[in-house]
Coordinates of C-alpha atoms and ligand atoms in Angstrom, one line a residue:
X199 CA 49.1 -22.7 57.2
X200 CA 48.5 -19.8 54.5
X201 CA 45.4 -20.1 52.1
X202 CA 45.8 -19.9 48.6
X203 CA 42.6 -21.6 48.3
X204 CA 41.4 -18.3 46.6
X205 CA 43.5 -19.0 43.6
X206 CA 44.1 -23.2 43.7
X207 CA 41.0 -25.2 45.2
X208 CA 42.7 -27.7 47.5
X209 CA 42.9 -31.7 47.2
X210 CA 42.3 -33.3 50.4
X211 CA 45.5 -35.4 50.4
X212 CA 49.1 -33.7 51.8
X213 CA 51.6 -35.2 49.3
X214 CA 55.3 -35.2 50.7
X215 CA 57.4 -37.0 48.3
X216 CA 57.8 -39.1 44.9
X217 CA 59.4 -41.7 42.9
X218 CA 58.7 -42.9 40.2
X219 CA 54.8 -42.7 38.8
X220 CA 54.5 -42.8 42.6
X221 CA 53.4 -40.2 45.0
X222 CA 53.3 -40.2 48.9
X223 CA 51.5 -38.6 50.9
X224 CA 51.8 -37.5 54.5
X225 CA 50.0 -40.3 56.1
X226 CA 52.4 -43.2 54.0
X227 CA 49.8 -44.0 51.4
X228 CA 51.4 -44.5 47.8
X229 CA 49.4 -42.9 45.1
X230 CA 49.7 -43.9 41.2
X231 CA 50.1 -40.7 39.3
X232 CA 48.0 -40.4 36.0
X233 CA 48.6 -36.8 35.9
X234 CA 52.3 -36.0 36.6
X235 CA 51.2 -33.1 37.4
X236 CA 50.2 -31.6 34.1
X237 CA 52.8 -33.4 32.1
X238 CA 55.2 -31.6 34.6
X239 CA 57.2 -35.2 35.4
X240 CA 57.9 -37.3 32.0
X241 CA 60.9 -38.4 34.0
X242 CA 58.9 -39.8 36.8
X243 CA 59.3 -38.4 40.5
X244 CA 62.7 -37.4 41.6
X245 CA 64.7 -39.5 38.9
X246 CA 67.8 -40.1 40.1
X247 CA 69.7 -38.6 37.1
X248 CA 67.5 -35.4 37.5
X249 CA 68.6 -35.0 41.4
X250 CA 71.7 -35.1 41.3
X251 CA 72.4 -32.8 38.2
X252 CA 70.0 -30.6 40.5
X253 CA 72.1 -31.1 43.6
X254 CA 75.7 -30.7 42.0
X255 CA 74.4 -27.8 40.2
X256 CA 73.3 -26.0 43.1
X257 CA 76.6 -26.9 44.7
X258 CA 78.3 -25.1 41.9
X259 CA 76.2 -21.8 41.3
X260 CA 72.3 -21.0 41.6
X261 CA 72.5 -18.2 39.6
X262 CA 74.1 -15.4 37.0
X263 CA 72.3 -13.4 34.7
X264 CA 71.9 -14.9 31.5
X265 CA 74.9 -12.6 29.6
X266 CA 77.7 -14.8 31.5
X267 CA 77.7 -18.5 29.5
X268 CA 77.8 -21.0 31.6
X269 CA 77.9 -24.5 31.0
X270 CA 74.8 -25.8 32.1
X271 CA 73.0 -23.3 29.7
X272 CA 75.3 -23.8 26.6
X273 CA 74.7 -27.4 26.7
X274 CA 71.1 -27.3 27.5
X275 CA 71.0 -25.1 24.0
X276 CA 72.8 -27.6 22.2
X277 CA 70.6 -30.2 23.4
X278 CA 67.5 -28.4 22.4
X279 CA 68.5 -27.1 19.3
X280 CA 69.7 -30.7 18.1
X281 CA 66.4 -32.1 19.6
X282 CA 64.2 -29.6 17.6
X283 CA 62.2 -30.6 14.3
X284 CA 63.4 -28.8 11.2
X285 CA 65.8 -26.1 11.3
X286 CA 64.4 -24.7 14.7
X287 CA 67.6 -24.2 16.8
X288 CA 67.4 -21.0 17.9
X289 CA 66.2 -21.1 21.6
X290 CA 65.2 -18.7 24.3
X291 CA 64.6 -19.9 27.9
X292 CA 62.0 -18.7 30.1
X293 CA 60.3 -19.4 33.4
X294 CA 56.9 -21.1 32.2
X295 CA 54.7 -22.3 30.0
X296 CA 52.7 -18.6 29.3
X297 CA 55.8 -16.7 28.8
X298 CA 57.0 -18.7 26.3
X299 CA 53.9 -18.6 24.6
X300 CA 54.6 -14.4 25.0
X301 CA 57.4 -14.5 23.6
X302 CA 56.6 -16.6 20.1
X303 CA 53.5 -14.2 20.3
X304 CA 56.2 -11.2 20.6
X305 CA 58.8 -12.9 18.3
X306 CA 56.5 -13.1 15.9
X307 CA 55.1 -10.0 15.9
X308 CA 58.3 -8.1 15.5
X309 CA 59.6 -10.5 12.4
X310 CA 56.4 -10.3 10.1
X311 CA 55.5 -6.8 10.9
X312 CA 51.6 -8.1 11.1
X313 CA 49.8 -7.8 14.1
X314 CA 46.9 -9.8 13.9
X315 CA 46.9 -13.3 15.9
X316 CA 44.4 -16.1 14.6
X317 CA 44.2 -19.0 17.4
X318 CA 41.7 -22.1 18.2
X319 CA 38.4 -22.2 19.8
X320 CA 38.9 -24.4 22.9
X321 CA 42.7 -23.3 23.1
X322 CA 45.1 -22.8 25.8
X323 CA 47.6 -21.2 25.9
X324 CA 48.2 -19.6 29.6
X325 CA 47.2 -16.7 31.1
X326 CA 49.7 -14.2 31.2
X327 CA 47.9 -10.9 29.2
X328 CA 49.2 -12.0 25.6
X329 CA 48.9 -16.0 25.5
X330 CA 45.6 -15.6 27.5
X331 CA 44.3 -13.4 24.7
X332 CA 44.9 -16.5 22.4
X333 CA 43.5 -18.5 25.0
X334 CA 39.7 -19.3 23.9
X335 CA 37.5 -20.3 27.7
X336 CA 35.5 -16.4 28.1
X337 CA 36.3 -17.9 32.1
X338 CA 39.5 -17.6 32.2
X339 CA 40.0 -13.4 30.5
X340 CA 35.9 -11.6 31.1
X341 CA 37.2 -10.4 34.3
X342 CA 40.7 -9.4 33.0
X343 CA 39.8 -7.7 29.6
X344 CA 40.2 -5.9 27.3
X345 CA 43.1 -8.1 26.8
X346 CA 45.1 -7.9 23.6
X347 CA 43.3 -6.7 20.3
X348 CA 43.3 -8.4 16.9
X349 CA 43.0 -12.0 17.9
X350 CA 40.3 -13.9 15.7
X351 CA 39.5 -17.2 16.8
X352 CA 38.7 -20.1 14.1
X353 CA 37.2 -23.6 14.7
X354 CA 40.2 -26.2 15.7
X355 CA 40.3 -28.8 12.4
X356 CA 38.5 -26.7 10.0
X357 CA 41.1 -25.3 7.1
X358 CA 38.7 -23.1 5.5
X359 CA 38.0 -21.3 8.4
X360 CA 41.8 -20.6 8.9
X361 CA 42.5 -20.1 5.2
X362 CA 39.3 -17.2 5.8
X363 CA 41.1 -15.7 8.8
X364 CA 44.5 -15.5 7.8
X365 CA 45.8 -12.4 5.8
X366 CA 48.7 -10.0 5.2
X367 CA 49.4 -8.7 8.6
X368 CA 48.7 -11.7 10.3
X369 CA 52.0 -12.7 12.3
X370 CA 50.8 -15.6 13.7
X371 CA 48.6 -18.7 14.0
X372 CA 49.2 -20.2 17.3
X373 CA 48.0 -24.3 17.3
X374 CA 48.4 -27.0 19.8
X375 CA 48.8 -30.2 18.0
X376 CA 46.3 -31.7 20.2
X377 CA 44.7 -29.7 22.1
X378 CA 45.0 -30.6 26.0
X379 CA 43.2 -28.3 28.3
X380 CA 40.5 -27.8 25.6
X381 CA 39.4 -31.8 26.0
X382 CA 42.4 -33.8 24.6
X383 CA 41.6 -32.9 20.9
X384 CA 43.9 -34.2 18.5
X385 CA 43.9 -32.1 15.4
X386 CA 42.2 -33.9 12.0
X387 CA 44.4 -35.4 9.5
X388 CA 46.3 -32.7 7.4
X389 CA 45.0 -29.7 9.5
X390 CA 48.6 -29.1 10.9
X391 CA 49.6 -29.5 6.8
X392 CA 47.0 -27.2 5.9
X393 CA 48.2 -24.9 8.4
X394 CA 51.8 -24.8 6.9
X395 CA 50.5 -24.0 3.8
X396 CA 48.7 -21.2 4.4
X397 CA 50.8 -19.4 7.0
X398 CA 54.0 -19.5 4.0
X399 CA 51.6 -17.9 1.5
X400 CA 51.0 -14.9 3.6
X401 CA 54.5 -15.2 5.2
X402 CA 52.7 -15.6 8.9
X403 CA 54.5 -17.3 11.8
X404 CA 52.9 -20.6 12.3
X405 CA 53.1 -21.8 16.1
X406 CA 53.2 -24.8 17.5
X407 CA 52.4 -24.9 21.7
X408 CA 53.8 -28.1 22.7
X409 CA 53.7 -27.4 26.2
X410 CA 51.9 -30.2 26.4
X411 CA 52.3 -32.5 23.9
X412 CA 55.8 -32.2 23.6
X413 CA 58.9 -34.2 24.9
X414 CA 57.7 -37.3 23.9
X415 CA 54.6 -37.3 25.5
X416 CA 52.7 -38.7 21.7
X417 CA 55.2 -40.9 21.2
X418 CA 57.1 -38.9 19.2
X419 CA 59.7 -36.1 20.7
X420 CA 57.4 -33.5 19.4
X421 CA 53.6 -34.8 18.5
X422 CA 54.3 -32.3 14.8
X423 CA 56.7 -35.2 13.9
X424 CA 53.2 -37.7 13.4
X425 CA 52.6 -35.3 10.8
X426 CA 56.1 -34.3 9.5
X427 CA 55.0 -30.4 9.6
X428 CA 57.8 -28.2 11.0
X429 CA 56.3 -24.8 12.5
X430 CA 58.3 -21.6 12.4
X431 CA 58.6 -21.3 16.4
X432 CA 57.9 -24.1 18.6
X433 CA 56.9 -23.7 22.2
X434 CA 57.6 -26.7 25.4
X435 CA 57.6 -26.1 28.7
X436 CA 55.6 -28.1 31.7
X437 CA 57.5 -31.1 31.9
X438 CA 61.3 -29.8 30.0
X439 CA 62.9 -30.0 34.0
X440 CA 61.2 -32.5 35.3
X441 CA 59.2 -29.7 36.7
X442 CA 61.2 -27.2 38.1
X443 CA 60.0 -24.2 36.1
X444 CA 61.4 -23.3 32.4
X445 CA 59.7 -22.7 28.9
X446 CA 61.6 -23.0 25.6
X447 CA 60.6 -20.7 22.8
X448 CA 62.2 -22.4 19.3
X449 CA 62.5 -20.4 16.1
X450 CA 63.6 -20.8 13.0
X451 CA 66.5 -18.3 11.4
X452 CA 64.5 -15.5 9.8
X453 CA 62.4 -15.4 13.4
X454 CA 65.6 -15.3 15.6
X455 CA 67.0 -13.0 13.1
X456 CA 63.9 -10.2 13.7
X457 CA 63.0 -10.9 16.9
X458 CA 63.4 -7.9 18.9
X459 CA 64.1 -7.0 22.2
X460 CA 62.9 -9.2 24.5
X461 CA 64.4 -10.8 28.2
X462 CA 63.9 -12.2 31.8
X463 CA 66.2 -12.2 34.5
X464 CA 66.2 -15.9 35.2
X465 CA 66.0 -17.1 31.8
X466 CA 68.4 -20.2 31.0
X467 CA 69.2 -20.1 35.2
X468 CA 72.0 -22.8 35.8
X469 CA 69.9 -24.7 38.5
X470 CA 66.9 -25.5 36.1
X471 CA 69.4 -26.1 32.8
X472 CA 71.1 -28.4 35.2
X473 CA 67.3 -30.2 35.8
X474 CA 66.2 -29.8 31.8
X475 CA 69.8 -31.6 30.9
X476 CA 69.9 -34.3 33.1
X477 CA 65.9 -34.9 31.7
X478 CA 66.5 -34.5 28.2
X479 CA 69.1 -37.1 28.8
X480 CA 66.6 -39.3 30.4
X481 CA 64.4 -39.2 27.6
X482 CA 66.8 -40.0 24.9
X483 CA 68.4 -42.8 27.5
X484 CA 65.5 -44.3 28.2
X485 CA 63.7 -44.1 25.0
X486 CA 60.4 -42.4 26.6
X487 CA 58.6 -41.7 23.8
X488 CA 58.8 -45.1 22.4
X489 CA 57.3 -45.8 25.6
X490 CA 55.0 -43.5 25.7
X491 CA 53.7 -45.0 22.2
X492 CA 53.9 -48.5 23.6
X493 CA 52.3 -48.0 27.0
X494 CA 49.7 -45.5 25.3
X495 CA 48.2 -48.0 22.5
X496 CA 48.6 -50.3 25.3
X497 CA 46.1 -48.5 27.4
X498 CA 43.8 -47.4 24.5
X499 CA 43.5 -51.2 23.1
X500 CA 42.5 -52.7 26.5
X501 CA 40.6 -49.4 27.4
X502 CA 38.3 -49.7 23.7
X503 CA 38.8 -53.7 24.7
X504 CA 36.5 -52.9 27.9
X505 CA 33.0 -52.6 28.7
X506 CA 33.5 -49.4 30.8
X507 CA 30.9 -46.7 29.9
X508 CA 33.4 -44.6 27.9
X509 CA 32.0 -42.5 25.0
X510 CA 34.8 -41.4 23.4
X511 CA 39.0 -42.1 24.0
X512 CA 40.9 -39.6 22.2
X513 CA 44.8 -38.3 22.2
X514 CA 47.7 -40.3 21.5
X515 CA 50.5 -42.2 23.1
X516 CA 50.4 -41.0 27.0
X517 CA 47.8 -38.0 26.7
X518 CA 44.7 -39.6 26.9
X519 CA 41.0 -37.8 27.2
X520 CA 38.0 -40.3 28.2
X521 CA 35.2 -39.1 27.5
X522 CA 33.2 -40.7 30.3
X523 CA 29.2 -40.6 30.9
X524 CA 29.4 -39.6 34.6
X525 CA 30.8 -36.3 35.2
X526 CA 34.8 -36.5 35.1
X527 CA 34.9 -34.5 38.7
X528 CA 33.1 -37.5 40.5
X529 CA 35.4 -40.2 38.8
X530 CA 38.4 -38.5 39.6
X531 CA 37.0 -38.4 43.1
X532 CA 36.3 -42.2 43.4
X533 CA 39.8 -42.8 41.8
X534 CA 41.8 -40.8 44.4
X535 CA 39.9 -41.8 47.8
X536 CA 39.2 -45.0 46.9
X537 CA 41.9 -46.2 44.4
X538 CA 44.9 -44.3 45.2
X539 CA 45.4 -43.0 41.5
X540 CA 45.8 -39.5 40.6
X541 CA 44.5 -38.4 37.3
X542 CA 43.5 -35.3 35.6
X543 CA 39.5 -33.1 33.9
X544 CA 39.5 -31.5 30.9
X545 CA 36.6 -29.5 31.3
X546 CA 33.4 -31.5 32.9
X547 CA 32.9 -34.5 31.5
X548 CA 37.1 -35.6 30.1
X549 CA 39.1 -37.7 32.1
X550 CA 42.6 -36.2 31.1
X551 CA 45.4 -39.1 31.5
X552 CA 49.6 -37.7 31.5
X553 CA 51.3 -40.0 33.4
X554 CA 54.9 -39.6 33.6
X555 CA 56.3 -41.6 30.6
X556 CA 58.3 -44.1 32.8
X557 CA 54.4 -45.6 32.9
X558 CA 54.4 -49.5 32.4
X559 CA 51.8 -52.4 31.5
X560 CA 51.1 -53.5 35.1
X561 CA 50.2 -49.6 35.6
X562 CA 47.6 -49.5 33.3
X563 CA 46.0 -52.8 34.3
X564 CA 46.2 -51.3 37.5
X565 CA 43.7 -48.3 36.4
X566 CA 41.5 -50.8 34.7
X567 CA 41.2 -52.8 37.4
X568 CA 39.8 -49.4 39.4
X569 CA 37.8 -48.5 36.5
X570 CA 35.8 -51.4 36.2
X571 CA 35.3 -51.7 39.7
X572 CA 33.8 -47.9 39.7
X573 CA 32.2 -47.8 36.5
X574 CA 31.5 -51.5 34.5
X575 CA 27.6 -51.8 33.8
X576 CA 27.8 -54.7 36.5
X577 CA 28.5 -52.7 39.5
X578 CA 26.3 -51.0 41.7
X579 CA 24.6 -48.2 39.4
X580 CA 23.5 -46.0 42.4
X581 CA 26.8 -45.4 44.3
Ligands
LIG687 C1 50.0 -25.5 30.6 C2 49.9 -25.0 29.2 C3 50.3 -23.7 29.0 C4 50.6 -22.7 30.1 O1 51.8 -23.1 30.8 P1 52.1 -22.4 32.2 O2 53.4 -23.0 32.6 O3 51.0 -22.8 33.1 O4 52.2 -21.0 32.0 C5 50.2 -23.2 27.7 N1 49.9 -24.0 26.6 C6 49.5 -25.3 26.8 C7 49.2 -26.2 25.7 C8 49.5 -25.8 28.2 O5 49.2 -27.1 28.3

C-alpha cells in the first residue's frame, strides 16, 4: 500500500462502501456518518438517483472539452442558475472547492479593477495560492509564503472593522456565512447586511463561500437566504456531486460581463454534471433542506435539552459546532471505536457535525444515546 500519510494522517478504519448516512467498512461494521465527509454527501452514500446518472453518463461520454455543449452541462447550468439567489445565473464549473474560490478571487479582480482582498480572521477558503491567501490559520500558508499581496484581514461579525478596511480598489470581500473550518461560526445578525452595504458604496465584489454552507445544508438552499442578502458571486462546491469533484463559481451580470480570461480543462466534465444533476434533483425531490432545518433544530433542542458537558452549540440546521469541555480529538476518538459514528473537529476543542441531509430523528437519538454514555456528569469521569 502507498503512504500518503505525509499529507492525510490516516483513520484506523478501511471504509469500502456506503448507503445512506451509512458507511462500511472492510471488516462489515456499519458506521453512522456525522460528517459526510465534509459536507461532500448531502445526498447520502451512493443515492440511487446519483448512480445511475453516473453510470449512464459514463456509458455515453467521460469527457470533451468544455467548448462542445453537451447536455449534461447545459442542464446542470440551467439548474444552477435557476437555483441561485438573486440575479446570479452566470456559472463557471471547476474541479473543487479552492479553485472556485480562485476564480471569484480572479473574477473579481478583473471586473472592479481594485486589487485589494479584505477576508475573515478564522476563514477558510482552501489552499490553492489565491484562496489560501484569504485563508486566515498562519498553519496552513508560513511555509508557503509570500502568498498573494493586499489581503487585509478583519474580525468575522464586526461591521466597523469592515467598513475601516474596505476602500476604492478593493475588489472583494470574501465571507462564509458561517464560518465552518474556523469553529462553525455563524455570522451576527445583520453582518452579511452590513456587508452588502458597504461593498455597493465602493462598487467591491462581495463574496459569498458556500462551499460549505450551501445546498441546503442551513436549511435553506443557500444559508444567505436566512438573511435575504444576495452577494455579487457566490461560491459551492464539496457536496454539489454528491462528491465527485466540482466547484461552481456564480456571478452576477456586470461580473460575468468583466471577467476575464480564465479556464480549466475539465471544467463542466459530463461525468460530474451527470452526478451534480441527478443531486440537485435529489435535493429539490426530497426537500433536504427542509430536512436539514427539521432534523437540525431537532438535534439542537434535545442536544441544549441534555445534561452533556457542552459549552457552547452553534451553526444552523445540519452544521453543527459543539463546543465540548474535553478536547474534540478524544471525543471523536471514543465516538468512532466505540460507537460506530463518524463525526468531524473544528480546530481542538469543536465537535463539527455535517451529516448528509437524508439524516432522521432516530439518527440523532442515536448520537445522544453515545454522547451521554461518553460524556453525562454520571459516567465514569476518569476514562
Ligand atoms: C472545504 C472548503 C473550501 C475548499 O474546498 P476544497 O474543495 O477543499 O478546495 C473552501 N471554503 C470553504 C468554506 C470550505 O469549507
Amino acid at each position: 500500500m502507498s503512504d500518503n500519510s505525509f499529507v492525510f494522517s490516516q483513520k484506523p478504519i478501511t471504509i469500502e462502501s456506503g448507503a445512506g448516512v451509512y458507511l462500511t467498512s472492510d471488516d462489515g461494521t456499519d458506521y453512522l456518518d456525522f460528517g459526510a465527509s465534509y459536507a461532500c454527501t448531502p445526498t447520502g452514500h451512493c443515492h440511487p438517483d446519483v448512480v445511475e446518472a453516473v453510470q449512464e453518463q459514463a456509458a455515453e461520454l467521460l469527457f470533451v472539452q468544455g467548448s462542445y455543449p453537451v447536455s449534461a452541462r447545459e442542464e446542470l447550468h440551467a439548474k444552477l442558475g435557476a437555483l441561485a439567489p438573486g440575479d446570479l445565473e452566470k456559472v463557471w464549473l471547476c474541479n473543487s472547492g479552492t479553485e472556485a474560490n480562485e476564480a471569484a478571487l480572479k473574477f473579481a479582480r478583473s471586473a472592479t479593477g481594485g486589487t485589494k482582498i479584505v477576508a475573515a480572521k478564522r476563514a477558510f477558503h482552501g489552499r490553492t495560492a489565491g484562496a489560501l491567501s484569504a485563508t486566515w490559520k498562519p498553519k496552513y500558508k508560513t511555509p508557503f509564503e509570500p502568498l498573494l499581496e493586499d489581503v487585509e484581514f478583519v474580525a468575522y461579525g464586526d461591521e466597523v472593522e469592515l467598513a475601516d478596511a474596505v476602500d476604492d480598489d478593493t475588489a472583494a470581500v470574501i465571507l462564509e456565512p458561517i464560518q465552518g473550518e474556523g469553529g462553525v461560526h455563524p455570522a451576527p445578525d445583520g453582518y452579511l447586511e452590513a456587508a452588502r452595504e458597504i461593498t455597493e458604496e465602493t462598487e467591491t465584489a462581495l463574496v459569498f463561500d458556500e462551499i460549505q454552507t450551501g445546498l441546503g445544508r442551513t436549511g435553506e438552499t443557500w444559508a444567505c437566504e436566512h438573511e435575504g442578502v444576495v452577494p455579487d458571486i457566490l461560491t459551492a462546491a464539496k457536496g454539489v456531486a454528491s462528491g465527485l469533484p466540482m466547484g461552481a463559481t456564480l456571478c452576477a451580470d456586470w461580473i460575468a460581463e468583466s471577467a476575464g480570461p480564465h479556464g480549466s480543462t475539465f471544467s463542466g466534465n459530463p461525468l460530474v454534471c451527470a452526478a451534480a444533476g441527478a443531486t440537485l434533483e435529489v435535493l429539490a425531490e426530497e426537500d433536504l433542506a427542509a430536512n436539514a432545518a427539521a432534523v437540525g433544530d431537532y438535534l439542537r433542542e434535545e442536544l441544549a435539552a441534555s445534561d452533556l458537558p457542552i459549552r457552547e452549540i452553534r451553526g444552523q440546521g445540519l452544521m453543527l459546532g459543539l463546543e465540548v469541555k474535553r478536547g474534540a480529538n478524544r471525543v471523536l476518538r471514543d465516538l468512532a471505536l466505540e460507537h460506530q459514528i463518524l463525526a468531524l473537529p473544528a480546530g481542538r476543542s469543536v465537535v463539527r457535525l455535517l451529516p448528509p441531509l437524508v439524516l432522521k430523528e432516530s439518527h440523532v437519538d442515536e448520537l445522544l444515546e453515545a454522547l451521554t454514555e461518553m460524556l453525562a456528569p454520571t459516567a465514569d469521569s476518569q476514562s
